[in-house]
Short mmCIF file of C-alpha atoms in Angstrom, two decimals:
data_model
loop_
_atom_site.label_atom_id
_atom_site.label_comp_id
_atom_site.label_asym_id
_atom_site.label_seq_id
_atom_site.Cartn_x
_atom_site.Cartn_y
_atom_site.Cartn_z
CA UNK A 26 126.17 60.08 135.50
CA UNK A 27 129.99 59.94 135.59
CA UNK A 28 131.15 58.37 138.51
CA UNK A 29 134.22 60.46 140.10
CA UNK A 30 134.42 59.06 143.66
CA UNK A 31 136.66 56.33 143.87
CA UNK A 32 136.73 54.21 147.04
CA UNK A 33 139.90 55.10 149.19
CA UNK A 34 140.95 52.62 151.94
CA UNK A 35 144.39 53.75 152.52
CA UNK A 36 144.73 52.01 155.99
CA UNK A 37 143.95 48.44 155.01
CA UNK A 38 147.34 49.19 152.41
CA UNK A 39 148.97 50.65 155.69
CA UNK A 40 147.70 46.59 157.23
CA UNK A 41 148.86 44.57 154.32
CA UNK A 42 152.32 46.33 154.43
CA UNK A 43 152.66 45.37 158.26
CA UNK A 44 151.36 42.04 157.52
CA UNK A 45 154.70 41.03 154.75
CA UNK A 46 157.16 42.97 157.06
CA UNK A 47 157.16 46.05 155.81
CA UNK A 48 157.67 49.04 158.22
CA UNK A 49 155.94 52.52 156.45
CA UNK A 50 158.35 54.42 158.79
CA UNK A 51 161.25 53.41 157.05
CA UNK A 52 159.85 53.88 153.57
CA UNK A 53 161.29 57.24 152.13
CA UNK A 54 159.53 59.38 149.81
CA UNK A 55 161.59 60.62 146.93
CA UNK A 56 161.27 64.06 144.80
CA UNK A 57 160.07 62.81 141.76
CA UNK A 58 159.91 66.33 140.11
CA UNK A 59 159.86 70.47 140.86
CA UNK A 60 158.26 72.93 138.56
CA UNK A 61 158.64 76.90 138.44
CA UNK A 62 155.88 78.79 138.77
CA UNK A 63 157.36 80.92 135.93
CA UNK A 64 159.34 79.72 132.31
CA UNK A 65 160.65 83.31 131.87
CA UNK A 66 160.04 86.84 133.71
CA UNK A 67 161.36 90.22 132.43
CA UNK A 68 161.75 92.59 135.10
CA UNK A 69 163.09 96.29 135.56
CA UNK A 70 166.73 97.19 137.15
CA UNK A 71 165.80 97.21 140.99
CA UNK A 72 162.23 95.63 140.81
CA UNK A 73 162.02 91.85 142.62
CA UNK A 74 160.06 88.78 141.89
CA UNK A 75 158.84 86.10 143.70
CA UNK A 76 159.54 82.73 141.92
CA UNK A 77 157.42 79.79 143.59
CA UNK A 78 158.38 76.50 143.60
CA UNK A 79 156.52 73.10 143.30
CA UNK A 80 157.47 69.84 144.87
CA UNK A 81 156.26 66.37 143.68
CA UNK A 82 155.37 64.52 145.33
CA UNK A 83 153.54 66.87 147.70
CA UNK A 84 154.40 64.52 150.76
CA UNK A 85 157.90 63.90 149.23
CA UNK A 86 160.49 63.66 153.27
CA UNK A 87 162.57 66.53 151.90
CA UNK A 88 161.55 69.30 149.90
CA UNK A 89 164.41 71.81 150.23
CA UNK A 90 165.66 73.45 147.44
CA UNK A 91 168.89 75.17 146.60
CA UNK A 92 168.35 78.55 144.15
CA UNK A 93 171.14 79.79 142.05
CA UNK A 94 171.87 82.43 139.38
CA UNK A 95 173.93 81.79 136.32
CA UNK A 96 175.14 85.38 137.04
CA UNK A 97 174.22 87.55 140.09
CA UNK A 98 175.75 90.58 138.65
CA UNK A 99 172.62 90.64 136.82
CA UNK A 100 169.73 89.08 138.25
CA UNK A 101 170.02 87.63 142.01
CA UNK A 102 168.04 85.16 143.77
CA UNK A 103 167.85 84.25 147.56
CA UNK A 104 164.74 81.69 148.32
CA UNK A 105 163.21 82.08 144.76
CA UNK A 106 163.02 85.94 146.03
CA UNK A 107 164.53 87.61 142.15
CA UNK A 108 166.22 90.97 142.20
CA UNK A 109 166.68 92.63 138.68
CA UNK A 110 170.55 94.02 139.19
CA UNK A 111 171.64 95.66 135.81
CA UNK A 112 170.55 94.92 131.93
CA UNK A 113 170.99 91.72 130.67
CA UNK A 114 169.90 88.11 130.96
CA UNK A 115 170.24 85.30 133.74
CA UNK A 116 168.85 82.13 134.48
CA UNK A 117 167.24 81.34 137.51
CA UNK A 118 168.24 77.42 138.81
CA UNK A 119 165.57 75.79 141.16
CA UNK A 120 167.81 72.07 142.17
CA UNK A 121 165.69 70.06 144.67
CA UNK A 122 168.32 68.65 147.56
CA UNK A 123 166.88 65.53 147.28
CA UNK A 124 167.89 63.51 144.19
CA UNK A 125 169.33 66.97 141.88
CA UNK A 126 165.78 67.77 140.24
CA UNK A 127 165.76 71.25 138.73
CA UNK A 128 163.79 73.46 136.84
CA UNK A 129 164.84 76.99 135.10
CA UNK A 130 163.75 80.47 135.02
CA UNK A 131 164.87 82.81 132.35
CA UNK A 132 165.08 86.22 133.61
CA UNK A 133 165.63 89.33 131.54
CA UNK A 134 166.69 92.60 132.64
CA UNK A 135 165.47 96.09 131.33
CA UNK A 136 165.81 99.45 132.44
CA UNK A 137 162.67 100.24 134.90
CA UNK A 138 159.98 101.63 133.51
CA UNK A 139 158.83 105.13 134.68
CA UNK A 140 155.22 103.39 135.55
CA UNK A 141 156.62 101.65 138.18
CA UNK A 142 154.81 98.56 136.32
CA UNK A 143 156.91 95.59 135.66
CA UNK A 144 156.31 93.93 132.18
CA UNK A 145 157.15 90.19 132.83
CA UNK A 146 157.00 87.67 130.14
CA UNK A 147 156.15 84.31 132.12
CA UNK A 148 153.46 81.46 133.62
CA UNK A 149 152.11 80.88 136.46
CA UNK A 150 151.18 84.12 138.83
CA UNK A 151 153.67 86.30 137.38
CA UNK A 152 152.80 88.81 134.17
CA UNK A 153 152.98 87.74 131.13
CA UNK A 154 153.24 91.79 130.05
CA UNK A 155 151.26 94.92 130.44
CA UNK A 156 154.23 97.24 131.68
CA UNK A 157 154.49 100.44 129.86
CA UNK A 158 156.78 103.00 129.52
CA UNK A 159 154.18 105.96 129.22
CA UNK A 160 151.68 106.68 132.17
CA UNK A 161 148.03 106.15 130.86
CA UNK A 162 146.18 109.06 130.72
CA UNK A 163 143.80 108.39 133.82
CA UNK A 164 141.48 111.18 132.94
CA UNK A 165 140.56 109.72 129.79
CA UNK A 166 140.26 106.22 131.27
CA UNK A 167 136.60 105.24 131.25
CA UNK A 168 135.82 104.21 135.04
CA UNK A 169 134.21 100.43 134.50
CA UNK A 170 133.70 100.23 138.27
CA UNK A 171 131.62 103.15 138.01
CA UNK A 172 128.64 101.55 139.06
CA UNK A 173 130.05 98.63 140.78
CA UNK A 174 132.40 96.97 141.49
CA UNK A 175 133.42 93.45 140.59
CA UNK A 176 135.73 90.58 139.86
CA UNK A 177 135.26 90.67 135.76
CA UNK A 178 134.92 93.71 133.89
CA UNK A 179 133.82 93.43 130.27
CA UNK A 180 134.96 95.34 127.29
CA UNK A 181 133.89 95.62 124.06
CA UNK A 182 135.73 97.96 122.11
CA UNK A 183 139.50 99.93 121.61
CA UNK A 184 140.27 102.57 124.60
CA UNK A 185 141.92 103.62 127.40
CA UNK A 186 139.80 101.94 131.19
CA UNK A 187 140.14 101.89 134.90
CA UNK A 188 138.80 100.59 137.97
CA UNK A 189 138.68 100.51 141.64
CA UNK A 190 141.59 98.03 142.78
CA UNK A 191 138.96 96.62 145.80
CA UNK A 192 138.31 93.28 146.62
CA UNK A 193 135.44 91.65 144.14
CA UNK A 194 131.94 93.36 144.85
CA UNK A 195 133.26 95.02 148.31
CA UNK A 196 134.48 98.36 149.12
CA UNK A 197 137.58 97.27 150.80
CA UNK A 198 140.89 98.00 149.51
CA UNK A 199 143.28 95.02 148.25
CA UNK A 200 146.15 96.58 150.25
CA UNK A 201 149.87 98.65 149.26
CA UNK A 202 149.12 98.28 145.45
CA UNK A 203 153.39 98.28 144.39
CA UNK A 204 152.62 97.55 140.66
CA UNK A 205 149.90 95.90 138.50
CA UNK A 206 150.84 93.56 135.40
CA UNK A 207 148.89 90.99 132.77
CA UNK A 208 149.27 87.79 134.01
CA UNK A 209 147.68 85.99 130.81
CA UNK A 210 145.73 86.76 127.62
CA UNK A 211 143.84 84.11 125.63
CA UNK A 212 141.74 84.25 122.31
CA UNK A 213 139.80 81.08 123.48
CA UNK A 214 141.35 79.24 120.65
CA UNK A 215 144.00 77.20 119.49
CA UNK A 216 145.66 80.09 118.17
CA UNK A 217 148.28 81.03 120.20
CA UNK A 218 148.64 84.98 121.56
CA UNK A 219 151.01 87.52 121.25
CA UNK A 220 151.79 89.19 124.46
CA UNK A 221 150.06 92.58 124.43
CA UNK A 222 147.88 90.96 121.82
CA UNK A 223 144.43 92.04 123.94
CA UNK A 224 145.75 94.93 126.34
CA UNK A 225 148.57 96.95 125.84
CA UNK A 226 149.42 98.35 128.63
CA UNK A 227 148.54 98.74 132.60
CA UNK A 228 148.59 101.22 135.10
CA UNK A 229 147.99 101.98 139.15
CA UNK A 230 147.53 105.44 140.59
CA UNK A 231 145.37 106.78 143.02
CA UNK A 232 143.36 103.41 143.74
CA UNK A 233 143.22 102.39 140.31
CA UNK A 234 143.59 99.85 137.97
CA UNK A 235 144.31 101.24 134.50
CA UNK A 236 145.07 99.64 131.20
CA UNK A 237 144.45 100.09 127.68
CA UNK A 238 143.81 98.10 124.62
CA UNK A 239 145.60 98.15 121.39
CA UNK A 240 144.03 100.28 118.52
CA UNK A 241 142.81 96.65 116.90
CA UNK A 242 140.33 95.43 119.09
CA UNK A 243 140.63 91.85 119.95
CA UNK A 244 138.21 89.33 121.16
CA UNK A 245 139.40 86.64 124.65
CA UNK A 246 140.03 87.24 128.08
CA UNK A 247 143.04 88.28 129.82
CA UNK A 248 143.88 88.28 133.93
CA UNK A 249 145.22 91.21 135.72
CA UNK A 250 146.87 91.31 138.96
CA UNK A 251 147.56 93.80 141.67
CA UNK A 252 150.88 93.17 143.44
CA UNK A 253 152.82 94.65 146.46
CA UNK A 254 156.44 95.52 147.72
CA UNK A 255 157.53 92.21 147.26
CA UNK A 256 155.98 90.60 144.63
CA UNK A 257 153.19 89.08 146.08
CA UNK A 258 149.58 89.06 144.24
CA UNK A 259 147.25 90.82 146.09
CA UNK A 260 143.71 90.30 143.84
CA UNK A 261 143.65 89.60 140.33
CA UNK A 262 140.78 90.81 138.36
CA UNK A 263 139.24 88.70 134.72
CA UNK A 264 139.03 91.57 131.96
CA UNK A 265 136.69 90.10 129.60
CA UNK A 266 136.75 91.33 125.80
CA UNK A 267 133.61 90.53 123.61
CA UNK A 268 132.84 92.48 121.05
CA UNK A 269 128.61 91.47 120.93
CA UNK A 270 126.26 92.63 123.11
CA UNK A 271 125.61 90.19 126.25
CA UNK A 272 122.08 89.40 125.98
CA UNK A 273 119.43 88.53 129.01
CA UNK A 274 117.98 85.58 128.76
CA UNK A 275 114.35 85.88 130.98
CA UNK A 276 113.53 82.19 132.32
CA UNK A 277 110.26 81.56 132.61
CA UNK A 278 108.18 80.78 135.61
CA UNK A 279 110.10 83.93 137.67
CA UNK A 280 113.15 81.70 138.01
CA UNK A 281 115.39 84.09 137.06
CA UNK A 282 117.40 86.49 134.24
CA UNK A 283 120.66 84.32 133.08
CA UNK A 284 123.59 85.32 130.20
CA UNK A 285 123.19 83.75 126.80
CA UNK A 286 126.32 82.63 126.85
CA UNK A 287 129.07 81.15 129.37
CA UNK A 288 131.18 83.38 131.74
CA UNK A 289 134.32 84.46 129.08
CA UNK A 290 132.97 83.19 126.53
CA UNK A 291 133.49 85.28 123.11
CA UNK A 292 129.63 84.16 121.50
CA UNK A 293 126.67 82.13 122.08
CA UNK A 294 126.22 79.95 118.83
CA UNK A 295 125.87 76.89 118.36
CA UNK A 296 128.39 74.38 117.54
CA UNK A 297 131.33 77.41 117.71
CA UNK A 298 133.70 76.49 120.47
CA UNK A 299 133.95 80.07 121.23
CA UNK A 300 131.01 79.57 123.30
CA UNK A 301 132.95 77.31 125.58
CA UNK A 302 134.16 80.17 127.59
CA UNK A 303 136.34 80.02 131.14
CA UNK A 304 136.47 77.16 133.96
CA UNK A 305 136.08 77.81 137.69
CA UNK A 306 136.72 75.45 140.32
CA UNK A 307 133.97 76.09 142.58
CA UNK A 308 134.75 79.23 144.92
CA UNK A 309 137.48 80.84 143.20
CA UNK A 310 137.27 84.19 141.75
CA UNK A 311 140.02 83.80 138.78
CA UNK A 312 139.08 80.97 136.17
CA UNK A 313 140.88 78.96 134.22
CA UNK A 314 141.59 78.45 130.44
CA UNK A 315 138.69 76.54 128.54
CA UNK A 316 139.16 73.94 125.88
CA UNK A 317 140.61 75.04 122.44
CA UNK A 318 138.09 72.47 120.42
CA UNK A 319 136.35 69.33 121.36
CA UNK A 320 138.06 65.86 120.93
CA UNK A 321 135.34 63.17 121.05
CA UNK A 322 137.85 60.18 120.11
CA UNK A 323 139.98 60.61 123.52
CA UNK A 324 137.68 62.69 125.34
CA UNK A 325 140.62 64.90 126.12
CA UNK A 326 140.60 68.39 125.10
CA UNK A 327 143.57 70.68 124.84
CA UNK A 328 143.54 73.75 127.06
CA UNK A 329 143.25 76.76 124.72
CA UNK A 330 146.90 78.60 123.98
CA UNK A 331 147.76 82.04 125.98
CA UNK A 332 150.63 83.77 126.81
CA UNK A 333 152.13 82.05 129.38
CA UNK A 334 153.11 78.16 130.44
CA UNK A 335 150.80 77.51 133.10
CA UNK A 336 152.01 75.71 136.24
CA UNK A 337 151.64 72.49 137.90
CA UNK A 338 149.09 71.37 140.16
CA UNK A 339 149.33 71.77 143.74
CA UNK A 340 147.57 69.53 146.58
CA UNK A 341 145.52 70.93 149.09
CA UNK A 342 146.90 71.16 152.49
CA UNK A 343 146.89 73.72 155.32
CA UNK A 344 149.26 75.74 153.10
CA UNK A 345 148.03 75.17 149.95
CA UNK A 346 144.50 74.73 150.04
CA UNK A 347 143.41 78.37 151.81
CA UNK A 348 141.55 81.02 150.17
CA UNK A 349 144.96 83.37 150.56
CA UNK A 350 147.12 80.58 149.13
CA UNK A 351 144.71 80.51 146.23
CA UNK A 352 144.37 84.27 146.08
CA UNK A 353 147.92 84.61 145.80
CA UNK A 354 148.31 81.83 143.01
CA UNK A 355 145.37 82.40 140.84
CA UNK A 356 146.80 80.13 137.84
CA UNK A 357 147.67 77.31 140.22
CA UNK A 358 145.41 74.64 140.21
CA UNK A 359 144.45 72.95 143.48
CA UNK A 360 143.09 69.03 143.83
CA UNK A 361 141.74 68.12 146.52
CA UNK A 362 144.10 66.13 149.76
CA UNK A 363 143.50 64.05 152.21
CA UNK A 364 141.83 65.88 154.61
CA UNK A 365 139.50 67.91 151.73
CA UNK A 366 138.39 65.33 150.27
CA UNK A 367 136.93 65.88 146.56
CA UNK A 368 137.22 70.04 147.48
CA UNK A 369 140.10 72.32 146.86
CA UNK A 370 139.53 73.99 150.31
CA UNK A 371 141.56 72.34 153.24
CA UNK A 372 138.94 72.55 156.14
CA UNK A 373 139.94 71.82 159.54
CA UNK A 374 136.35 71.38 162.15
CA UNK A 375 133.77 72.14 159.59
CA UNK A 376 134.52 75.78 160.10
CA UNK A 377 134.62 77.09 156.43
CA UNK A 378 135.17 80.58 155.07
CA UNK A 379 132.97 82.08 152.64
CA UNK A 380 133.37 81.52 149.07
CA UNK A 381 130.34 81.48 146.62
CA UNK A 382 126.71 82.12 147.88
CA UNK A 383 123.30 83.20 146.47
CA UNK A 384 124.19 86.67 147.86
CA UNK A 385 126.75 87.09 145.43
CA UNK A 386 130.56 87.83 147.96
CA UNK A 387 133.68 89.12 147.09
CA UNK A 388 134.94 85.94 145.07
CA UNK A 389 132.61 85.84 142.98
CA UNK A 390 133.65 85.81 139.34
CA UNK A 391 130.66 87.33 137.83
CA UNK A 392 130.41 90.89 136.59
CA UNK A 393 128.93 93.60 138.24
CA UNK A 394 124.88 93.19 138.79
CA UNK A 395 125.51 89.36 138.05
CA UNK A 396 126.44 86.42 140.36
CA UNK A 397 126.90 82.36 140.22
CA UNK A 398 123.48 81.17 139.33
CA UNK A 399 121.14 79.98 142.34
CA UNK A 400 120.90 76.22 142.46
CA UNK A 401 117.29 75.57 141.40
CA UNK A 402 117.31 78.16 139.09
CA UNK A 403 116.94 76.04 135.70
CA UNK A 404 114.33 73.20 137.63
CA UNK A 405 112.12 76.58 138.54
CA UNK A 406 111.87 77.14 134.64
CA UNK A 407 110.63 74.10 134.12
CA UNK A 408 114.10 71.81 133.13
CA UNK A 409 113.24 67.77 134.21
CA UNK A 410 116.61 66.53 135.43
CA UNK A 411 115.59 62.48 135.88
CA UNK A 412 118.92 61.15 134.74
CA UNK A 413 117.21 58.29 133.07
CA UNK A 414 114.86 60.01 130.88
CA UNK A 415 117.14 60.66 127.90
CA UNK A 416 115.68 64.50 126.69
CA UNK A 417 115.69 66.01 123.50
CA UNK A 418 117.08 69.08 124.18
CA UNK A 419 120.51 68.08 123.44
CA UNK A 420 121.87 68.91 119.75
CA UNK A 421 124.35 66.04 118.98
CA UNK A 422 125.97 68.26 115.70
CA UNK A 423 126.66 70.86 117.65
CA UNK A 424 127.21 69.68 121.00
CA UNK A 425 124.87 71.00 123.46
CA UNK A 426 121.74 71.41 124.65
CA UNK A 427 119.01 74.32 123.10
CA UNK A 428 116.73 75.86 125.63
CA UNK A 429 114.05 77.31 123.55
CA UNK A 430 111.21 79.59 124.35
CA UNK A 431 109.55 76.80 126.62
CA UNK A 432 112.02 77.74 129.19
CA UNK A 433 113.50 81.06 128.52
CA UNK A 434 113.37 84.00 126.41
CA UNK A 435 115.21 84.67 124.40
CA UNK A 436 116.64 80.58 123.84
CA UNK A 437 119.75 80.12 125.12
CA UNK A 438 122.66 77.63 123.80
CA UNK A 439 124.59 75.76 126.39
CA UNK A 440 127.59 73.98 125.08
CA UNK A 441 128.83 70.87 126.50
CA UNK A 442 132.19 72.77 127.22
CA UNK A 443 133.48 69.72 129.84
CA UNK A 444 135.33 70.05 132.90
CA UNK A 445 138.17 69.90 134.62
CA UNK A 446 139.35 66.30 136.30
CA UNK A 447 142.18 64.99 137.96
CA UNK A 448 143.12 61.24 138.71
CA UNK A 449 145.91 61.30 140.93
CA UNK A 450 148.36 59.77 138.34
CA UNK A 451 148.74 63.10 135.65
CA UNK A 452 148.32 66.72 135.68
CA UNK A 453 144.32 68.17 135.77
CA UNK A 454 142.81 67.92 132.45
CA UNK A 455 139.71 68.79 130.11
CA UNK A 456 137.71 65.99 129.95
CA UNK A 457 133.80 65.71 128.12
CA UNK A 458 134.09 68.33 126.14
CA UNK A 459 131.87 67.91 123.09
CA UNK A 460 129.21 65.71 125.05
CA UNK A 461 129.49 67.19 128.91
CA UNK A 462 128.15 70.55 130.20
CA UNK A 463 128.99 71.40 134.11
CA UNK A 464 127.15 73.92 135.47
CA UNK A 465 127.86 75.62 138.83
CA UNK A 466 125.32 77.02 141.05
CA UNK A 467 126.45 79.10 144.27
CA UNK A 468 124.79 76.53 146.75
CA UNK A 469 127.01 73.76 148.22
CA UNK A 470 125.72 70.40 148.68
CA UNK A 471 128.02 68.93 151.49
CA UNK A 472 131.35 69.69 152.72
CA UNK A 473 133.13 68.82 149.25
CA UNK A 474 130.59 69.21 146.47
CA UNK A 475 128.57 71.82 144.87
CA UNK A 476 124.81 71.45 143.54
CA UNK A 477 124.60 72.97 139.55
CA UNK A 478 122.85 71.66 135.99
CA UNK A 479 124.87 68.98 134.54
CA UNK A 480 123.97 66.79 131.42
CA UNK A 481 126.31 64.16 129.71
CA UNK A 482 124.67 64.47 125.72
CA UNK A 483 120.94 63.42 126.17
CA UNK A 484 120.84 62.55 129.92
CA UNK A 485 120.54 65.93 132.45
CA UNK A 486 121.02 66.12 136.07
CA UNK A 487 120.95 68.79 138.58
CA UNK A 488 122.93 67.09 141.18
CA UNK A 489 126.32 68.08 142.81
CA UNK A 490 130.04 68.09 141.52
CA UNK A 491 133.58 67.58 143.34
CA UNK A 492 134.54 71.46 144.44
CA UNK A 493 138.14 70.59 143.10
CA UNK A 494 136.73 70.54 139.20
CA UNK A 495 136.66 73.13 137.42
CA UNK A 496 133.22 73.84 135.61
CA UNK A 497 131.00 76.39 133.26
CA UNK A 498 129.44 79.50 134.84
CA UNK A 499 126.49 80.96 133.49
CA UNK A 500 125.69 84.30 135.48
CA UNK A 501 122.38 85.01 137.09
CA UNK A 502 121.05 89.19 137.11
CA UNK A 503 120.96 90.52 140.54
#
């Protein structure tokens, strides 16, 4: 097993320092760097957008920053708050007061739209298209929430769809729906997307989120997001575009029904990285982008491309590490601080809201009638997970392990896909894939790990993970 925890003992620095005459009071903490949450937005004449800005250090002393607008006749900003004025272009100039750091936003304005739907070109939480200037036809939109509700709705072929803009698997609205926009689109690949590339166009009316697909149907994922009066994400939902039929795989023993493949992913064969799918860190709804291909000479992978420049990392604090912060920011990953340690979640008193569970809860990424796998799920169908018993279920060529009819019907493929990990000293990356498979289950294990089925090429182990990683899902029936 892959050791993650690294022993911290910050106060015996905090001793040392004392010790040579050093006084930690006195010892300033510079900016080092800011990043926008967004390369470059397009928005309509008189629609706003919220830019969000990210300080490095997290603990830097001062982290005010000065906005400006390389002409406010056309776009204006007033604390990363942008107002589309009249056509044209602008740039948006985040300088941090401390040391003159800056990062830039290009903004382009367009007449509005009669949808009322902005169609942004960006990263981060802000669209990277979807507006349209025609209303979809709602009547002809085929209602995917239908009979449920969910956090992922699948697809599988050209047309106009809707669904209910409610919170995950609950019947509870998401709030004053303003506009709703593509925040990303991905093939899963290398291969880098056009914008518009997967859907085509989005819609709100009447408690509905509508969108359509170009007439050339096209295989990856794509994130949409429900925003209000001023710019603010309300719930994103995972619109997942496969063109095969998702097949039940029946473990044996009763332990349960599971997909044949991974949670976005575009197949289920062997040795294809397009059964790598999406990563979760564990407890958020929205994922994040898998690896593009395996690289088993660094053991670094390369996200796969979409449409946007994703952001920066963010540590968890009482600001950022809250379900609402992460709600709001579904592309920004959170690591874990120093109060959360190893989880994502900042939890003050043990008093922790609900995220994942067996009874699948409205962050859930799963589909509708599926949920995170229970915990013991693959050990009920008969899996041995003694990490020093080297198995041979694991298929070195093509990078996974085989479950055959011994253990479920019909066999499933699990690819070592990898994870997400951070080491404090570079941005989060994709490390193991192409001899690593992380599996999450719904059950916790302590305050800042996660039980779920884990193997590292011909060792298994169905112990816990650190909730800040991001890891495979493979979706249980209800």
């Amino acid at each position: 097993m892959k050791a993650f925890k690294v022993l911290r003992y910050p106060f015996l620095v905090s001793v040392l320092l004392i010790i040579v005459g050093c006084d930690l009071s006195k010892v300033p903490i510079p900016v080092s760097f800011i990043t926008l949450s967004d390369s470059q937005i397009e928005l309509g004449v008189g629609e706003i957008f919220k830019l969000e800005c990210v300080v490095s250090p997290y603990n830097a002393d001062n982290k005010r920053i000065i906005w400006s607008s390389s002409n406010g006749a056309i776009a204006s900003v007033n604390d990363g708050v942008v107002v589309g004025i009249k056509v044209g272009e602008a740039v948006i100039t985040a300088k941090s007061d401390d040391g003159g750091k800056t990062a830039e936003c290009i903004v382009t304005v367009k007449e509005q739209s009669s949808s009322g739907n902005s169609g942004n070109a960006g990263s981060d939480d802000n669209p990277s298209d979807g507006g349209n200037d025609d209303r979809l036809d709602m009547s002809a939109a085929l209602d995917l929430s239908s009979k449920g509700t969910a956090n992922c709705y699948i697809v599988s072929k050209t047309g106009i769809y809707k669904f209910k803009a409610v919170q995950g698997n609950a019947n509870r609205s998401v709030g004053e729906v303003e506009s709703c926009s593509v925040l990303w689109e991905t093939f899963g690949t290398d291969v880098k997307p056009s914008v518009n590339d997967l859907i085509s166009a989005v819609d709100f009316r009447d408690g509905y989120v509508a969108f359509s697909t170009p007439d050339s149907f096209k295989e990856g994922n794509a994130v949409i997001a429900a925003r209000d009066a001023q710019g603010d994400i309300l719930w994103s939902w995972h619109i997942w575009l496969v063109e095969d039929e998702i097949k039940s795989c029946t473990c044996v023993n009763d332990a349960g029904v599971l997909m044949d493949r991974n949670l976005g992913a575009t197949s289920a064969l062997p040795g294809s990285s397009s059964s790598f799918g999406l990563l979760y860190q564990w407890g958020r709804k929205d994922p994040f982008l898998g690896a593009s291909e395996p690289d088993l000479i660094d053991d670094i992978s390369e996200p796969a491309a979409s449409t946007i420049e994703w952001p920066g990392y963010v540590i968890s604090d009482s600001v950022y590490g809250t379900i609402d912060y992460a709600t709001k920011h579904p592309t920004t990953y959170i690591v874990y601080g120093e109060v959360s340690d190893w989880d994502w979640l900042h939890i003050d008193n043990d008093k922790e809201p609900v995220r994942w569970q067996s009874e699948k809860t409205i962050y859930d990424p799963c589909p509708a009638g599926w949920k995170v796998a229970d915990f013991d799920v693959w050990e009920k169908a008969g899996l041995s997970f003694d990490y020093e018993v080297e198995h041979d279920l694991y298929v070195e060529e093509d990078m996974g392990i085989l479950l055959s009819n011994e253990y479920c019907t019909p066999s499933a493929w699990y690819p070592a896909a990898g994870y997400v990990y951070w080491d404090e000293d570079s941005m989060p990356i994709i490390e193991g894939c192409g001899n690593t498979g992380a599996y999450w289950s719904s059950t916790k294990d302590n305050l800042d790990n996660a039980y779920g089925m884990f193997f590292w090429s011909g060792m298994m182990m169905d112990g816990s993970w650190d909730n800040y990683s991001a890891c495979s899902i493979r979706c249980q029936k209800i």
